Amino acid sequence: MLPAAAEPAAGDSWGMLACLCTVLWHLPAVPALNRTGDPGPGPSIQKTYDLTRYLEHQLRSLAGTYLNYLGPPFNEPDFNPPRLGAETLPRATVNLDVWQNLSDKLRLTQNYEAYSHLLCYLRGLNRQAATAELRRSLAHFCTSLQGLLGSIAGVMAALGYPLPQPLPGTEPTWSPDPAHSDFLQKMDDFWLLKELQTWLWRSAKDFNRLKKKMQPPAAAVTLRLEAHGF
Amino acid sequence: MGARSSGAESMEPRALLLTQKPEPMALFAFFQTILLLVSLSLRTCQSEVLSEPLPLTPESLDVSINSAQRCLHLQWRVHSLAYHQELKMVFQIEISRINTSNVIWVDYYSTTVKWNQVLHWSWESELPLECATHFVRIRSRVDDARVPEPRFWSNWSSWKEVNEQNSLGHKASSVFPVDKLVEEGSNVTICYISRSHQNNVSCYLDGVRMHVEQLDPNVSAFHVNNVAFVRETGTNIFCEMDPKDDAGTVLFVSKVLEEPKDFSCETQDFKTLHCTWDPGSDTSLVRKQPYQSYTLFESFSGEKRLCEHKNWCDWQIAQDSQEMYNFTLVAENYLRKRSVNILFNLTHRVRPMTPKVFFKNISATNATMTWRVHSTGNHRTLLCQIELHGEGKVIQQHNASIKVNGEYLLSELEPDTQYMARVHCGDANHFWKWSEWSGENFTTLEAAPSEAPDVWRDVKSELGNRTVTLFWKPLSKSHANGKIRFYNVIVENLDKPSELEPVPIPAPANHTKLALDQCSYRIHVTANNSVGTSPASVIVISGDPGNQVEEERVNVTADGFSLSWKPQSGDVTGYVVEWCDRPQDGSCDLQWENLGPNTTSTVISSDAFRPGVRYNFRIYGISTKRIAYLLEQKTGYSQELAPLVNPQVVMSNLTSHSFTLSWKDYPTETQRSFIRGYHVYLKPKEGQCHPGFEKAALSDNSVCCKYKIDKPEQKTFVVENLQPESIYEFFVTPFTSVGEGPLDAFTKVTTPDEHSHLLIRIILPTVFCVVLIMIVCYLNSQWMKEKCYPDIPDPYKSSVLSLIKSKENPHLTIMSVKDCIPDAIEVINKPEGSKIQFSGTRNSLTETEITKPAYLYLLPAEKNYSGPGPCICFENFTYNQAASNSGSCGHVPVPPTAPSQRGLLTSLENLLKALEKNYMNSQGEIPAGETTLNYVSQLASPMSGDKDSLPTDPPVPALCSEYKMQMAIPLGLASPPLSENSSVSSVTLLDQGDHHH
């Protein structure tokens, strides 16, 4: 350590103090900290992120109830059936490199499309549920999921991305395939819930990534610039 | 597994390989005629041919499959029959599974076969047909009586293969049956088919692993007997194996459809029949079977109605006034159909509509109830039932017959009481069911209180005044007849007529205080509600202070305190027993009970009574003048409890043989039970108890001596016969009927010594006297010394003098100091604290303080001295006791400032010479009258201490020579005769060098 650095002159201390005071004086002028302006997409991304975490938690309870309703082996923790009839479900799993290189627009579009489909399927599931309590829980979850969809749409709108338009006549439905056995139908239900859970987990990652990306690092930069100006 | 056939009857018993019931076959009645015709034609035309078996082989065998029903349908023909020929035949059918050699079913089917007839036969497989390939073949034999024996079986048809596994397509594996719907209690066989060879197959039925049987390398199966309903989404069957190739199916187990119970129909308005039933179990299954349907069918009209609800259905009554109805209720699901039937006349199933109720003319004791029943058509007579409820119970029940409107007077009601009245009606002619109840609440009006309040008093006299507290009990609801608003108290002086003024006391107060003088008073108390006043309750407070009675103990029973008293003769109108419910906390809470004049006992019980609390009961007699006289006083406990505290014992009068214990402050009245006495415990000294004491074991198992005091009023005890100087431990506890007080710590007491008092009486005065004497002696020590042991004895008092006088020289006398004329005397005061050390010997003498130093300095006497006496004598002022006692070491005080050393030595030499001379002379005769310088010690006795140094008798000293010489001689000059053994004279030589000031 240099002696000059170890023992700063008295004049240096006064200079640092003056610098700090100036910085504090100029803080209200820093654009990133000025809350009176447009907050940008940050808060809505945060809300969307929070919503995905909340839905993740909510789904854990709902899935437990529904899988018990289907009975063993679907409610067994290590049950991992082949994904036979669930090919139409949007897949949440994606190669890590691909996921990392997704553009914001594509990332948000994939989320929006996935939840649009999953919501339709979930409503179909609700229609077939036998018990009133289960129907209530599913309906409540559908409402929450609808909220998430709206939240994603809000983020996309804030970032200036257009919403993906569904092709006419391709509205996905979750109705029992007559060729499907009931066991396969149950497997589809199982996969729907599992995929939904994976999507919510992925969305939390997606929005966390977006949140970090959108966080304005301007505060620190501006402070430094102000200090230099001094 | 079973077989069914159509168009023929099974004639021979079938060989069963698996448990299955065969289906019955049809019978053709006309086969006998045909047989006869055939027989005749054969005999006439082809008699040689009939003797040989006919070649009637089943042909065109076709097998079809119904997978859902697990059925194989067989159809074939017998082509060899002639036109219009009918022949009774038997067909043998064999079914093999997996391979042809594995025959699992053999069946015989008998029928009459016509020309060109297609024959049918069905078989239901236990195993789903998808699970394995099946093979079927058939052969026949004529079984017609017209054909003579022997009859031979035809050849077997070729095996027909039935392979439903082809329907699997390209799917890796499957479990069969798929989505099978069965009823609870059915038996089901499940198979698991994989495309590859199976290893380690595991199949689970709703999570429970099943025992799997491998049918072939690719097929496994298991049986489930008596399947149970698990859930409406079905029972999941899941199979897995190595390599991983999972598959599953759902077995839908439906509950068994029950017959509807309690099916009935009724009408209220002759327009609609309302039919209800209990549907029983729900047999619905999600995505498989809906809720069972209910259909209502009426046979007379032939109409049918599918019911929308599970347990009721409405049937519109036709306008043509159909009277009889025959209903059939059919419950149906995919597996079963159940029905129940009722036949009835419509007029017998009338349930009136719910009446509408009103009340009018409500008074304190009556109310009129009216109701109306809406039309049930053509004004039928109705029977109605009226119920009056009070406090949740049915008080009155009445019946009434009405057409449409009803009215009933409800009487005997209580004032100011809420009631509920309700009514329901039924058809009077053909009673079917009561209508719904219809009721309303109503409250009767208030009336004046019907009874006087129960009043009692508590009188306290203080300083000539009396404080009377009047208590009254609130009137019961039945007597108050409304809400009591206030109580009126009127005090009437019986001794001095005065104006009576009622004092209103607002409810809900239950007492008031009156300050009265010594006069007699009559007090009237009434209760008032909004309607009127109750009869007055009268009580007289007498000027007489009343009598005192002795307190007795009361008996306690399980019901309470059982009190009885002596019947009073004369004018007693009743008795009152009073007590405090809470005497323990001082609030008393006075209670009383009124009793009739003929009553002489009662049992007092109260929820407030607590164990261990003493309750006092006072029994008063009430005279005709309403004056209360105290008759008896009783006390007792509802339950006695052992005392909680022991007395504080004070020990007094302690002597060596006894001490007294007293506990006069111990209150017996406030204890938790009657104190029957006390136990005095004394710990035995040597295992022996004192007289009167007995051995007893304490609750801590220690052994003690116990003395029992039977009188609770005795609160002192003298412990006697004790040993002096001994430690005793005592403990006093009360005893009651339920035990003693708590075991406390023993108190220790030590008895004093027997003679200690004597010693104190003697020793103390003695010591006092000695001390007194000592003080006196000390104060008068100088006087005593002079009197008893003076330093210089008074020669006049010496006995020596008389002795000398009597024996030797009667002329000897004592020289008086006054007679001596000193030659020269120099007295020098020596300062205090000087130290004189003698180095002549090893011993050193240190004189710390010489308080009165007076030094004698000897000088030669003047020659011309002419004194009255013959010798020179010095009074020895400087005699020092310490120095004289030091044995060989003499001490001659030396003046601090000697005239001169030389002078001193000179004088010493002179003195020594004179001494030697004198000594020599003393050995011989001392000439009388010769003047000699002598120092004579007045202490020395002439006969003592001289034996050693003077073995010979010393000569009688001359004048003044009875005193021994005491001289100061230098140490080095000591002559041999003056050895250290010599005590003739004490000579001390002054060593100058060792002399310190």
PDB file of C-alpha atoms in Angstrom, chain B residues 649 651 654-661 663 678-698 700 702-709 717-723 726-733 740 743-751:
ATOM      1  CA  VAL B 649     -47.843 -23.138  71.037  1.00  0.00           C
ATOM      2  CA  MET B 651     -43.773 -22.751  76.045  1.00  0.00           C
ATOM      3  CA  LEU B 654     -39.460 -24.291  81.997  1.00  0.00           C
ATOM      4  CA  THR B 655     -37.803 -26.147  84.828  1.00  0.00           C
ATOM      5  CA  SER B 656     -35.453 -29.048  84.870  1.00  0.00           C
ATOM      6  CA  HIS B 657     -38.364 -31.448  85.185  1.00  0.00           C
ATOM      7  CA  SER B 658     -41.275 -29.786  83.420  1.00  0.00           C
ATOM      8  CA  PHE B 659     -42.519 -27.105  81.118  1.00  0.00           C
ATOM      9  CA  THR B 660     -45.942 -25.762  80.209  1.00  0.00           C
ATOM     10  CA  LEU B 661     -47.426 -25.555  76.745  1.00  0.00           C
ATOM     11  CA  TRP B 663     -52.130 -22.296  72.748  1.00  0.00           C
ATOM     12  CA  TYR B 678     -55.523 -32.040  70.985  1.00  0.00           C
ATOM     13  CA  HIS B 679     -52.641 -34.417  70.624  1.00  0.00           C
ATOM     14  CA  VAL B 680     -49.424 -33.445  72.291  1.00  0.00           C
ATOM     15  CA  TYR B 681     -46.526 -35.265  70.701  1.00  0.00           C
ATOM     16  CA  LEU B 682     -43.271 -35.611  72.527  1.00  0.00           C
ATOM     17  CA  LYS B 683     -40.293 -37.313  71.036  1.00  0.00           C
ATOM     18  CA  PRO B 684     -39.148 -39.929  73.514  1.00  0.00           C
ATOM     19  CA  LYS B 685     -35.758 -39.510  75.060  1.00  0.00           C
ATOM     20  CA  GLU B 686     -34.725 -43.109  75.325  1.00  0.00           C
ATOM     21  CA  GLY B 687     -37.568 -44.956  73.656  1.00  0.00           C
ATOM     22  CA  GLN B 688     -39.686 -44.678  76.757  1.00  0.00           C
ATOM     23  CA  CYS B 689     -42.775 -42.559  76.959  1.00  0.00           C
ATOM     24  CA  HIS B 690     -43.712 -40.569  79.996  1.00  0.00           C
ATOM     25  CA  PRO B 691     -46.664 -41.647  82.070  1.00  0.00           C
ATOM     26  CA  GLY B 692     -49.854 -40.574  80.372  1.00  0.00           C
ATOM     27  CA  PHE B 693     -48.242 -40.653  76.967  1.00  0.00           C
ATOM     28  CA  GLU B 694     -48.604 -43.516  74.584  1.00  0.00           C
ATOM     29  CA  LYS B 695     -46.566 -44.503  71.616  1.00  0.00           C
ATOM     30  CA  ALA B 696     -47.892 -43.383  68.282  1.00  0.00           C
ATOM     31  CA  ALA B 697     -46.682 -43.369  64.732  1.00  0.00           C
ATOM     32  CA  LEU B 698     -46.766 -40.108  62.858  1.00  0.00           C
ATOM     33  CA  ASP B 700     -43.955 -39.644  58.338  1.00  0.00           C
ATOM     34  CA  SER B 702     -41.644 -41.708  62.897  1.00  0.00           C
ATOM     35  CA  VAL B 703     -42.548 -42.948  66.358  1.00  0.00           C
ATOM     36  CA  CYS B 704     -43.588 -40.480  69.007  1.00  0.00           C
ATOM     37  CA  CYS B 705     -45.176 -40.335  72.382  1.00  0.00           C
ATOM     38  CA  LYS B 706     -48.653 -38.961  72.234  1.00  0.00           C
ATOM     39  CA  TYR B 707     -50.804 -37.435  74.873  1.00  0.00           C
ATOM     40  CA  LYS B 708     -54.451 -37.016  74.107  1.00  0.00           C
ATOM     41  CA  ILE B 709     -56.357 -34.023  75.417  1.00  0.00           C
ATOM     42  CA  PHE B 717     -50.637 -28.747  79.022  1.00  0.00           C
ATOM     43  CA  VAL B 718     -47.846 -29.332  81.476  1.00  0.00           C
ATOM     44  CA  VAL B 719     -45.151 -31.737  80.386  1.00  0.00           C
ATOM     45  CA  GLU B 720     -43.700 -33.306  83.496  1.00  0.00           C
ATOM     46  CA  ASN B 721     -41.255 -35.918  84.640  1.00  0.00           C
ATOM     47  CA  LEU B 722     -38.506 -34.632  82.440  1.00  0.00           C
ATOM     48  CA  GLN B 723     -34.816 -35.172  82.836  1.00  0.00           C
ATOM     49  CA  SER B 726     -32.128 -32.892  78.262  1.00  0.00           C
ATOM     50  CA  ILE B 727     -33.457 -31.904  74.892  1.00  0.00           C
ATOM     51  CA  TYR B 728     -37.132 -32.555  74.274  1.00  0.00           C
ATOM     52  CA  GLU B 729     -39.133 -32.009  71.098  1.00  0.00           C
ATOM     53  CA  PHE B 730     -42.852 -31.390  71.229  1.00  0.00           C
ATOM     54  CA  PHE B 731     -45.623 -30.704  68.790  1.00  0.00           C
ATOM     55  CA  VAL B 732     -49.306 -29.972  69.403  1.00  0.00           C
ATOM     56  CA  THR B 733     -52.000 -30.629  66.837  1.00  0.00           C
ATOM     57  CA  GLU B 740     -55.377 -34.403  62.831  1.00  0.00           C
ATOM     58  CA  LEU B 743     -47.644 -32.597  60.671  1.00  0.00           C
ATOM     59  CA  ASP B 744     -45.492 -29.595  61.493  1.00  0.00           C
ATOM     60  CA  ALA B 745     -41.963 -29.298  62.745  1.00  0.00           C
ATOM     61  CA  PHE B 746     -41.306 -30.218  66.356  1.00  0.00           C
ATOM     62  CA  THR B 747     -40.163 -27.518  68.717  1.00  0.00           C
ATOM     63  CA  LYS B 748     -37.023 -28.216  70.702  1.00  0.00           C
ATOM     64  CA  VAL B 749     -36.691 -27.387  74.343  1.00  0.00           C
ATOM     65  CA  THR B 750     -33.744 -28.062  76.633  1.00  0.00           C
ATOM     66  CA  THR B 751     -34.364 -28.591  80.331  1.00  0.00           C
TER      67      THR B 751
END
